mmCIF file of C-alpha atoms in Angstrom:
data_model
loop_
_atom_site.group_PDB
_atom_site.id
_atom_site.type_symbol
_atom_site.label_atom_id
_atom_site.label_comp_id
_atom_site.label_asym_id
_atom_site.label_seq_id
_atom_site.Cartn_x
_atom_site.Cartn_y
_atom_site.Cartn_z
ATOM 1 C CA MET G 1 96.689 128.148 117.336
ATOM 2 C CA GLY G 2 100.258 128.026 118.213
ATOM 3 C CA VAL G 3 101.997 128.367 121.929
ATOM 4 C CA LEU G 4 104.795 129.063 122.910
ATOM 5 C CA SER G 5 106.169 131.450 125.900
ATOM 6 C CA GLY G 6 102.246 132.661 126.393
ATOM 7 C CA ILE G 7 102.671 134.115 122.803
ATOM 8 C CA LEU G 8 99.413 132.335 120.623
ATOM 9 C CA LEU G 9 99.524 133.378 116.901
ATOM 10 C CA PRO G 10 96.688 132.617 114.788
ATOM 11 C CA THR G 11 96.926 128.435 112.332
ATOM 12 C CA ARG G 12 94.891 125.850 111.138
ATOM 13 C CA HIS G 13 93.807 123.714 114.102
ATOM 14 C CA ARG G 14 93.779 119.702 113.322
ATOM 15 C CA SER G 15 92.282 117.984 116.685
ATOM 16 C CA PRO G 16 94.786 115.320 117.799
ATOM 17 C CA LEU G 17 92.240 112.558 117.600
ATOM 18 C CA GLU G 18 92.353 113.825 113.636
ATOM 19 C CA ARG G 19 95.809 113.483 113.777
ATOM 20 C CA VAL G 20 96.370 110.089 115.253
ATOM 21 C CA MET G 21 93.194 108.629 112.913
ATOM 22 C CA TRP G 22 95.136 110.002 110.034
ATOM 23 C CA ARG G 23 98.632 108.061 110.939
ATOM 24 C CA VAL G 24 96.609 104.670 111.649
ATOM 25 C CA ALA G 25 94.252 105.309 108.132
ATOM 26 C CA PHE G 26 97.940 105.564 106.718
ATOM 27 C CA ALA G 27 99.546 103.085 108.185
ATOM 28 C CA VAL G 28 96.839 100.682 107.743
ATOM 29 C CA PHE G 29 97.208 101.614 103.690
ATOM 30 C CA LEU G 30 101.062 100.912 103.972
ATOM 31 C CA PHE G 31 100.021 97.223 105.728
ATOM 32 C CA TRP G 32 97.373 96.446 102.881
ATOM 33 C CA VAL G 33 99.765 97.801 100.173
ATOM 34 C CA VAL G 34 102.822 95.232 101.919
ATOM 35 C CA VAL G 35 100.247 92.641 102.069
ATOM 36 C CA ALA G 36 99.385 92.566 98.187
ATOM 37 C CA VAL G 37 102.703 93.214 96.939
ATOM 38 C CA VAL G 38 103.956 89.999 98.252
ATOM 39 C CA TYR G 39 100.781 87.968 97.492
ATOM 40 C CA LEU G 40 100.609 89.040 93.933
ATOM 41 C CA GLY G 41 105.012 87.578 94.408
ATOM 42 C CA ARG G 42 104.055 84.704 96.331
ATOM 43 C CA ALA G 43 105.896 82.445 93.782
ATOM 44 C CA GLY G 44 109.356 84.198 94.841
ATOM 45 C CA TYR G 45 108.878 83.967 98.557
ATOM 46 C CA ARG G 46 109.772 80.774 100.727
ATOM 47 C CA ASP G 47 109.754 80.018 104.497
ATOM 48 C CA ASP G 48 111.835 77.628 106.408
ATOM 49 C CA THR G 49 109.651 75.127 105.988
ATOM 50 C CA GLY G 50 110.315 74.677 102.552
ATOM 51 C CA ARG G 51 106.625 75.004 102.138
ATOM 52 C CA PRO G 52 104.513 77.656 99.262
ATOM 53 C CA VAL G 53 103.539 81.451 100.441
ATOM 54 C CA ASP G 54 99.868 81.634 101.362
ATOM 55 C CA LEU G 55 97.943 85.093 102.471
ATOM 56 C CA LEU G 56 98.403 84.286 106.060
ATOM 57 C CA ASP G 57 101.929 84.389 105.089
ATOM 58 C CA CYS G 58 101.268 87.730 103.468
ATOM 59 C CA PHE G 59 100.106 88.951 106.341
ATOM 60 C CA TYR G 60 102.479 87.566 108.978
ATOM 61 C CA TYR G 61 105.086 89.004 106.367
ATOM 62 C CA ALA G 62 104.097 92.105 106.175
ATOM 63 C CA GLY G 63 103.626 92.854 109.874
ATOM 64 C CA VAL G 64 107.544 91.275 110.776
ATOM 65 C CA ALA G 65 108.816 93.518 107.436
ATOM 66 C CA LEU G 66 107.073 97.147 108.493
ATOM 67 C CA SER G 67 108.012 96.419 112.287
ATOM 68 C CA SER G 68 111.919 95.531 111.545
ATOM 69 C CA THR G 69 111.554 92.360 113.908
ATOM 70 C CA GLY G 70 112.567 90.044 110.697
ATOM 71 C CA TYR G 71 112.453 86.863 112.135
ATOM 72 C CA GLY G 72 114.297 85.289 108.628
ATOM 73 C CA ASP G 73 111.446 82.053 108.242
ATOM 74 C CA ILE G 74 109.880 83.984 105.226
ATOM 75 C CA VAL G 75 112.512 85.375 102.216
ATOM 76 C CA PRO G 76 112.563 86.319 98.793
ATOM 77 C CA VAL G 77 113.958 83.666 97.517
ATOM 78 C CA THR G 78 114.246 84.456 93.325
ATOM 79 C CA PRO G 79 115.883 87.975 91.897
ATOM 80 C CA VAL G 80 112.402 89.646 90.907
ATOM 81 C CA ALA G 81 111.091 89.446 94.584
ATOM 82 C CA ARG G 82 114.388 90.286 96.234
ATOM 83 C CA LEU G 83 114.228 93.287 93.282
ATOM 84 C CA VAL G 84 110.295 94.199 94.522
ATOM 85 C CA ASN G 85 111.586 94.061 98.353
ATOM 86 C CA SER G 86 114.167 96.368 97.895
ATOM 87 C CA LEU G 87 111.804 98.613 95.890
ATOM 88 C CA VAL G 88 108.642 99.056 97.263
ATOM 89 C CA VAL G 89 108.920 97.143 100.908
ATOM 90 C CA THR G 90 112.139 98.521 102.441
ATOM 91 C CA PRO G 91 110.544 102.360 101.226
ATOM 92 C CA ILE G 92 107.477 101.135 102.675
ATOM 93 C CA ARG G 93 109.391 100.199 105.331
ATOM 94 C CA ILE G 94 110.940 103.172 106.386
ATOM 95 C CA LEU G 95 107.774 105.105 106.016
ATOM 96 C CA PHE G 96 105.719 103.293 108.041
ATOM 97 C CA LEU G 97 108.732 103.535 111.037
ATOM 98 C CA ILE G 98 107.990 107.540 109.962
ATOM 99 C CA ILE G 99 104.247 107.045 111.031
ATOM 100 C CA LEU G 100 105.467 104.845 114.109
ATOM 101 C CA VAL G 101 107.593 107.652 115.506
ATOM 102 C CA GLY G 102 105.385 110.803 114.054
ATOM 103 C CA THR G 103 103.892 112.291 117.229
ATOM 104 C CA THR G 104 107.506 112.939 118.203
ATOM 105 C CA LEU G 105 108.647 114.237 115.455
ATOM 106 C CA GLU G 106 105.704 116.248 114.767
ATOM 107 C CA VAL G 107 105.321 117.793 117.959
ATOM 108 C CA LEU G 108 109.166 118.188 117.610
ATOM 109 C CA ALA G 109 108.934 120.183 114.174
ATOM 110 C CA GLU G 110 105.596 121.799 115.673
ATOM 111 C CA GLN G 111 107.945 123.384 118.650
ATOM 112 C CA SER G 112 110.669 124.095 116.420
ATOM 113 C CA ARG G 113 108.113 125.734 113.450
ATOM 114 C CA GLU G 114 106.126 128.410 115.986
ATOM 115 C CA GLU G 115 109.671 128.935 117.922
ATOM 116 C CA TRP G 116 110.567 130.387 113.970
ATOM 117 C CA ARG G 117 106.725 132.097 113.856
ATOM 118 C CA ARG G 118 107.486 133.382 117.407
ATOM 119 C CA ARG G 119 110.721 135.132 116.814
ATOM 120 C CA ARG G 120 110.145 136.208 113.244
ATOM 121 C CA TRP G 121 106.706 137.596 114.766
ATOM 122 C CA GLU G 122 108.724 139.635 117.501
ATOM 123 C CA ALA G 123 111.315 140.855 115.074
ATOM 124 C CA LYS G 124 108.693 142.220 112.469
ATOM 125 C CA VAL G 125 105.961 143.542 115.141
ATOM 126 C CA ARG G 126 106.051 147.347 115.193
ATOM 127 C CA ASP G 127 103.800 150.251 114.711
ATOM 128 C CA HIS G 128 100.879 148.341 115.908
ATOM 129 C CA VAL G 129 97.788 148.674 118.914
ATOM 130 C CA VAL G 130 97.913 146.889 121.824
ATOM 131 C CA VAL G 131 94.180 145.976 123.420
ATOM 132 C CA ILE G 132 94.800 145.005 127.194
ATOM 133 C CA GLY G 133 92.114 143.193 128.382
ATOM 134 C CA TYR G 134 90.067 141.378 125.683
ATOM 135 C CA GLY G 135 86.364 141.131 127.363
ATOM 136 C CA THR G 136 83.432 143.102 126.062
ATOM 137 C CA LYS G 137 84.995 146.178 126.207
ATOM 138 C CA GLY G 138 88.219 144.878 124.055
ATOM 139 C CA ARG G 139 86.515 143.067 121.980
ATOM 140 C CA ALA G 140 84.761 146.115 120.770
ATOM 141 C CA ALA G 141 87.446 148.374 120.587
ATOM 142 C CA ALA G 142 89.437 145.273 118.814
ATOM 143 C CA ASP G 143 86.790 144.897 116.028
ATOM 144 C CA ALA G 144 86.512 149.008 115.819
ATOM 145 C CA LEU G 145 90.037 149.015 114.473
ATOM 146 C CA LEU G 146 89.069 145.865 112.318
ATOM 147 C CA ASP G 147 86.242 147.763 110.723
ATOM 148 C CA GLY G 148 88.321 150.744 110.273
ATOM 149 C CA GLY G 149 90.653 148.792 108.084
ATOM 150 C CA LEU G 150 93.133 148.006 110.789
ATOM 151 C CA PRO G 151 94.948 144.521 108.880
ATOM 152 C CA PRO G 152 94.502 142.299 111.762
ATOM 153 C CA ALA G 153 98.154 141.599 111.981
ATOM 154 C CA LYS G 154 99.003 144.843 113.451
ATOM 155 C CA VAL G 155 95.981 143.737 116.561
ATOM 156 C CA VAL G 156 98.175 142.377 119.139
ATOM 157 C CA VAL G 157 95.977 141.371 122.356
ATOM 158 C CA VAL G 158 96.454 140.766 125.614
ATOM 159 C CA ASP G 159 94.544 138.695 128.245
ATOM 160 C CA ALA G 160 95.456 136.529 131.708
ATOM 161 C CA ASP G 161 92.157 134.556 130.806
ATOM 162 C CA ARG G 162 94.289 132.026 127.919
ATOM 163 C CA ALA G 163 90.395 131.375 126.273
ATOM 164 C CA CYS G 164 90.169 135.176 125.541
ATOM 165 C CA VAL G 165 93.059 135.015 124.296
ATOM 166 C CA SER G 166 92.335 131.865 121.714
ATOM 167 C CA GLU G 167 89.137 133.487 120.643
ATOM 168 C CA ALA G 168 91.509 136.435 119.499
ATOM 169 C CA ALA G 169 93.854 133.925 117.957
ATOM 170 C CA GLN G 170 91.230 132.436 116.344
ATOM 171 C CA ARG G 171 89.794 135.574 114.570
ATOM 172 C CA GLY G 172 93.513 136.437 112.842
ATOM 173 C CA LEU G 173 94.537 138.458 116.075
ATOM 174 C CA ALA G 174 97.989 137.839 118.047
ATOM 175 C CA GLY G 175 97.701 136.825 121.450
ATOM 176 C CA ILE G 176 99.492 137.286 125.090
ATOM 177 C CA VAL G 177 98.548 135.104 127.328
ATOM 178 C CA GLY G 178 99.773 137.007 130.717
ATOM 179 C CA ASP G 179 98.961 139.601 133.201
ATOM 180 C CA ALA G 180 99.274 142.834 131.720
ATOM 181 C CA THR G 181 100.229 144.620 134.845
ATOM 182 C CA ARG G 182 103.868 143.567 134.470
ATOM 183 C CA SER G 183 106.334 144.650 131.853
ATOM 184 C CA VAL G 184 107.770 142.042 131.453
ATOM 185 C CA VAL G 185 103.999 140.623 129.520
ATOM 186 C CA GLN G 186 103.844 144.017 128.038
ATOM 187 C CA ARG G 187 107.400 143.749 126.436
ATOM 188 C CA ARG G 188 106.181 140.737 124.631
ATOM 189 C CA ALA G 189 103.635 142.154 123.277
ATOM 190 C CA ALA G 190 105.809 144.367 121.692
ATOM 191 C CA VAL G 191 104.497 147.702 124.233
ATOM 192 C CA ASP G 192 107.913 149.810 123.706
ATOM 193 C CA ARG G 193 107.407 149.354 119.249
ATOM 194 C CA ALA G 194 103.544 150.132 120.014
ATOM 195 C CA ARG G 195 101.936 152.968 117.977
ATOM 196 C CA ASP G 196 98.773 152.995 120.609
ATOM 197 C CA VAL G 197 97.631 151.094 123.846
ATOM 198 C CA ILE G 198 94.123 150.366 124.991
ATOM 199 C CA VAL G 199 93.610 149.863 128.030
ATOM 200 C CA ALA G 200 89.965 147.792 128.313
ATOM 201 C CA THR G 201 90.201 145.688 132.016
ATOM 202 C CA GLY G 202 87.218 145.295 133.707
ATOM 203 C CA ARG G 203 88.738 147.167 136.911
ATOM 204 C CA ASP G 204 90.008 150.541 137.514
ATOM 205 C CA ASP G 205 93.161 149.724 139.996
ATOM 206 C CA SER G 206 94.316 147.400 137.510
ATOM 207 C CA ALA G 207 94.015 149.878 134.494
ATOM 208 C CA VAL G 208 96.054 152.577 137.014
ATOM 209 C CA LEU G 209 98.980 149.821 136.896
ATOM 210 C CA ILE G 210 99.049 148.800 133.073
ATOM 211 C CA THR G 211 98.960 152.896 132.573
ATOM 212 C CA LEU G 212 101.710 152.985 133.909
ATOM 213 C CA THR G 213 103.558 150.345 133.352
ATOM 214 C CA ALA G 214 102.857 150.909 129.627
ATOM 215 C CA ARG G 215 104.238 154.933 129.797
ATOM 216 C CA GLN G 216 107.339 153.768 131.687
ATOM 217 C CA ILE G 217 108.199 151.550 128.533
ATOM 218 C CA ASN G 218 107.311 152.937 125.769
ATOM 219 C CA PRO G 219 106.312 157.305 126.707
ATOM 220 C CA GLY G 220 105.906 158.052 123.138
ATOM 221 C CA ALA G 221 102.803 155.567 122.504
ATOM 222 C CA ALA G 222 98.875 157.126 122.802
ATOM 223 C CA ILE G 223 97.081 155.301 125.480
ATOM 224 C CA GLN G 224 93.263 154.866 125.911
ATOM 225 C CA VAL G 225 91.837 153.429 129.041
ATOM 226 C CA ALA G 226 88.618 152.727 129.719
ATOM 227 C CA ILE G 227 87.406 153.083 133.449
ATOM 228 C CA ASN G 228 84.167 152.237 135.317
ATOM 229 C CA GLU G 229 83.871 155.115 137.310
ATOM 230 C CA SER G 230 84.642 158.976 136.613
ATOM 231 C CA GLU G 231 86.538 159.859 139.889
ATOM 232 C CA ASN G 232 89.735 157.514 138.792
ATOM 233 C CA GLU G 233 90.050 160.044 136.037
ATOM 234 C CA PRO G 234 92.290 162.079 137.200
ATOM 235 C CA LEU G 235 94.367 159.307 138.569
ATOM 236 C CA LEU G 236 94.344 157.509 134.970
ATOM 237 C CA ARG G 237 95.688 160.719 133.468
ATOM 238 C CA GLN G 238 98.723 161.165 135.998
ATOM 239 C CA SER G 239 99.227 157.624 135.699
ATOM 240 C CA GLY G 240 100.563 158.780 131.384
ATOM 241 C CA ALA G 241 96.999 158.010 129.492
ATOM 242 C CA ASP G 242 95.838 160.297 126.858
ATOM 243 C CA ARG G 243 92.243 159.548 126.996
ATOM 244 C CA VAL G 244 90.166 157.911 129.542
ATOM 245 C CA ILE G 245 87.025 156.983 128.564
ATOM 246 C CA PRO G 246 83.928 156.178 131.778
ATOM 247 C CA ALA G 247 82.615 153.519 129.989
ATOM 248 C CA ALA G 248 80.082 152.854 132.400
ATOM 249 C CA GLU G 249 78.413 156.965 132.710
ATOM 250 C CA ALA G 250 78.539 156.640 129.168
ATOM 251 C CA ALA G 251 76.108 154.126 128.784
ATOM 252 C CA GLY G 252 74.074 155.136 131.679
ATOM 253 C CA ARG G 253 73.803 158.547 129.893
ATOM 254 C CA LEU G 254 73.319 156.785 126.777
ATOM 255 C CA LEU G 255 69.787 154.885 128.721
ATOM 256 C CA GLY G 256 68.954 157.924 129.668
ATOM 257 C CA LEU G 257 68.820 159.693 126.707
ATOM 258 C CA ALA G 258 67.015 156.446 125.783
ATOM 259 C CA THR G 259 64.358 156.831 127.708
ATOM 260 C CA SER G 260 63.847 161.202 127.596
ATOM 261 C CA GLU G 261 65.341 161.809 123.706
ATOM 262 C CA PRO G 262 64.594 158.333 122.389
ATOM 263 C CA ASN G 263 65.045 159.630 118.879
ATOM 264 C CA VAL G 264 68.797 161.216 120.207
ATOM 265 C CA SER G 265 69.762 157.743 121.511
ATOM 266 C CA ALA G 266 68.864 156.250 118.053
ATOM 267 C CA VAL G 267 71.804 158.354 116.750
ATOM 268 C CA ILE G 268 74.293 158.357 119.027
ATOM 269 C CA GLU G 269 73.653 154.257 118.986
ATOM 270 C CA ASP G 270 73.587 154.725 115.208
ATOM 271 C CA LEU G 271 77.172 156.108 115.750
ATOM 272 C CA LEU G 272 78.156 153.909 118.180
ATOM 273 C CA ILE G 273 77.373 150.299 117.022
ATOM 274 C CA LEU G 274 79.747 148.441 114.648
ATOM 275 C CA GLY G 275 78.315 148.457 111.496
ATOM 276 C CA SER G 276 75.518 151.091 111.167
ATOM 277 C CA ARG G 277 74.776 153.359 108.767
ATOM 278 C CA LEU G 278 76.426 156.121 110.452
ATOM 279 C CA GLY G 279 79.672 156.706 111.877
ATOM 280 C CA LEU G 280 82.618 159.542 112.681
ATOM 281 C CA VAL G 281 85.700 159.949 110.478
ATOM 282 C CA GLU G 282 88.882 161.447 111.136
ATOM 283 C CA ARG G 283 90.333 162.569 108.040
ATOM 284 C CA PRO G 284 92.988 165.036 106.520
ATOM 285 C CA LEU G 285 92.039 168.306 104.742
ATOM 286 C CA ALA G 286 91.530 168.124 100.873
ATOM 287 C CA GLY G 287 93.925 170.481 98.711
ATOM 288 C CA ASP G 288 90.340 172.074 97.416
ATOM 289 C CA GLU G 289 89.340 172.581 100.879
ATOM 290 C CA VAL G 290 92.176 175.188 102.252
ATOM 291 C CA GLY G 291 90.560 178.788 102.623
ATOM 292 C CA ARG G 292 87.303 177.447 102.718
ATOM 293 C CA GLU G 293 84.760 178.280 105.948
ATOM 294 C CA VAL G 294 83.514 174.806 107.651
ATOM 295 C CA HIS G 295 79.921 175.377 106.903
ATOM 296 C CA GLU G 296 81.180 174.942 103.028
ATOM 297 C CA ILE G 297 82.484 171.549 103.395
ATOM 298 C CA ASP G 298 80.264 168.914 102.160
ATOM 299 C CA GLU G 299 80.798 166.584 104.773
ATOM 300 C CA PRO G 300 79.134 167.946 108.829
ATOM 301 C CA VAL G 301 81.810 168.813 110.501
ATOM 302 C CA LEU G 302 81.625 168.092 113.579
ATOM 303 C CA ALA G 303 85.069 169.049 115.171
ATOM 304 C CA VAL G 304 88.620 170.191 113.181
ATOM 305 C CA VAL G 305 92.164 169.298 114.565
ATOM 306 C CA ARG G 306 94.791 171.842 114.366
ATOM 307 C CA ALA G 307 98.302 171.804 115.441
ATOM 308 C CA GLU G 308 97.164 168.948 117.487
ATOM 309 C CA GLU G 309 94.814 170.984 119.085
ATOM 310 C CA THR G 310 90.734 170.293 118.442
ATOM 311 C CA LEU G 311 88.540 172.800 118.630
ATOM 312 C CA PRO G 312 85.116 172.301 119.073
ATOM 313 C CA TYR G 313 81.675 172.079 117.052
ATOM 314 C CA GLU G 314 80.469 175.136 119.104
ATOM 315 C CA GLY G 315 83.989 177.531 117.588
ATOM 316 C CA LEU G 316 83.918 176.325 114.351
ATOM 317 C CA LEU G 317 80.848 178.617 112.982
ATOM 318 C CA GLY G 318 82.627 181.449 110.260
ATOM 319 C CA ARG G 319 86.460 179.651 111.093
ATOM 320 C CA THR G 320 88.247 179.304 107.573
ATOM 321 C CA LEU G 321 90.181 176.011 107.058
ATOM 322 C CA GLU G 322 93.895 176.136 106.687
ATOM 323 C CA ARG G 323 96.637 173.414 105.302
ATOM 324 C CA GLY G 324 97.174 170.574 107.678
ATOM 325 C CA ASP G 325 94.056 170.456 109.476
ATOM 326 C CA ARG G 326 92.428 167.729 110.072
ATOM 327 C CA LEU G 327 88.478 166.875 110.169
ATOM 328 C CA ILE G 328 86.364 164.714 112.459
ATOM 329 C CA VAL G 329 83.295 164.516 109.760
ATOM 330 C CA VAL G 330 80.007 162.251 110.043
ATOM 331 C CA ARG G 331 79.835 159.979 106.936
ATOM 332 C CA HIS G 332 77.247 157.146 105.974
ATOM 333 C CA LYS G 333 78.688 153.943 105.618
ATOM 334 C CA PRO G 334 76.454 152.371 102.604
ATOM 335 C CA GLN G 335 75.372 149.427 103.472
ATOM 336 C CA PRO G 336 76.256 145.721 101.868
#
């Protein structure tokens, strides 16, 4: 992946050893081509002693010619040899020199290319989802976004650990290396143009600072935060979080259900695990569903979203659906 200004963009990776070995192999090939060309036309070459050129002289001439040393002790003397030298050996010499300085040229070209890619990405990215923290929770959140059909180009990962960001980049996600409590790092992730921000750090105090910074940068973004202690939920909401999920306590309740009501736990697990048979989906109301009651809908309805307010399950019995409503339903996912 390309690395520039803390931004890692997905790209094809070739190891340094692979690049060096490719250059060495190509340089050796060019050397042998010159040796073969000179040896086949050795009758048109003379050294300064006037004796005929042999195979060892061809190797010597190839070395000094390709390195542009040019001692002048072996020279082409016939028109054909000079023509071949001009049309074949000289272009190979230029190509050989390019290979010798190829590392420097490649570094400059790669830096220019990465700078162009970074600027192009920064200019285009918008209405994306920023996932801050790419540990277990952040990785699962990114998986859920991709499983829900969000293109990888619309997911940006921020983490202080370069290895985590590198892993995200290998999956096709753009990544920012840095401390997300700093506004400069969040601006680098284009939080000011993001649609959603997911905060999945391991510490609640960091989550508070990150949420405050994100809300200041983008007052209109939806911010979802995972916390360890539910007692910190009011503080996160005051900091600007729209949704606060006590992840540790939710996992504890699921463990309790697995012991006391294992079948209920199995259904909840099926809803939560990525790629399972059941899933919760929020969808718009179809045209022929307007005016119908909730129990008449073909799919199981768990909630109705009306005018940005979520109507819970216990109040849905006998409720008539209105235009503009959105339904949260349980949907079966066919297995591949």
